[in-house]
Amino acid sequence: DTEVTQTPKHLVMGMTNKKSLKCEQHMGHRAMYWYKQKAKKPPELMFVYSYEKLSINESVPSRFSPECPNSSLLNLHLHALQPEDSALYLCASSGDIGISYEQYFGPGTRLTVT
Amino acid sequence: AQSVSQHNHHVILSEAASLELGCNYSYGGTVNLFWYVQYPGQHLQLLLKYFSGDPLVKGIKGFEAEFIKSKFSFNLRKPSVQWSDTAEYFCAVGQGASNTGKLIFGQGTTLQVKP
């Protein structure tokens, strides 16, 4: 089953709110990713977790805080976001990062910051 | 810095026409190459991938791609498109030998197939 699930599907939040995005995979993958995608643009990498440890942070503002509680779960905690942070947030997973593995993407969370 | 270039931003074809979408990358080392498709309202799906071996790779839904190392290219082809192929297509490149997991995506090509 090559499925990555994400909740919620849609999220509207104010600039002072705190919310979290959740991602789950049950493929036994050891690498998980957060991407941000604006309309009609390619996904932009935000974070990479490998074996539950953060391995890449693409200079993402601290108002985005990732967390990997276990190998199947990935969270993205949001606080004090700006309207320009409105986008589709994609989670992906892959078997590993050290060798050739493809990434499987979830459906995304459509975030609107008001 | 590594980059990926997709030359066709918006392609309009009639059904049964042949398709070729260009993708070039700038990284000189070993690479992993991917084509992803994003149908309207759906998530990114892997069309095909190249890691090593035969440079002509076949993917789902009749798509194929050819890796030409000397040209740093990985063009996507389909002999006869269908209306259902209307979607956004992304080429993506990952570093092979020292793979950090980071994928670099091209800007995408919007394919519109007219019935």
Coordinates of C-alpha atoms in Angstrom, one line a residue, chain B residues 47-91:
Chain B
L47 CA 5.0 8.5 -13.4
L48 CA 8.5 6.9 -13.8
K49 CA 12.0 6.9 -12.4
Y50 CA 15.6 6.4 -13.5
F51 CA 18.3 5.2 -11.1
S52 CA 20.7 3.3 -13.3
G53 CA 20.8 0.8 -16.2
D54 CA 18.7 1.0 -19.4
P55 CA 18.4 4.8 -20.2
L56 CA 14.9 4.2 -21.7
V57 CA 12.5 3.8 -18.9
K58 CA 8.8 2.9 -19.1
G59 CA 6.3 4.2 -16.6
I60 CA 2.6 4.0 -15.9
K61 CA -0.2 5.0 -18.4
G62 CA 2.0 4.5 -21.5
F63 CA 4.6 7.1 -20.6
E64 CA 8.3 6.6 -21.2
A65 CA 11.4 8.7 -20.7
E66 CA 14.9 8.6 -22.0
F67 CA 18.0 9.6 -20.0
I68 CA 20.7 11.1 -22.2
K69 CA 23.7 11.6 -19.9
S70 CA 25.7 13.7 -22.5
K71 CA 22.8 16.1 -22.8
F72 CA 21.8 16.2 -19.1
S73 CA 18.3 15.5 -20.3
F74 CA 15.4 13.3 -19.2
N75 CA 12.6 13.9 -21.7
L76 CA 9.1 12.5 -21.2
R77 CA 7.3 11.0 -24.1
K78 CA 3.9 9.4 -24.9
P79 CA 3.0 8.3 -28.5
S80 CA -0.7 9.1 -28.2
V81 CA -2.2 11.3 -25.5
Q82 CA -5.7 11.1 -24.1
W83 CA -7.9 13.8 -22.6
S84 CA -7.3 12.2 -19.2
D85 CA -3.6 13.1 -19.5
T86 CA -4.5 16.7 -18.8
A87 CA -2.4 17.5 -15.8
E88 CA 0.7 19.3 -14.5
Y89 CA 3.9 17.4 -15.1
F90 CA 7.0 17.9 -13.0
C91 CA 10.5 16.6 -13.7

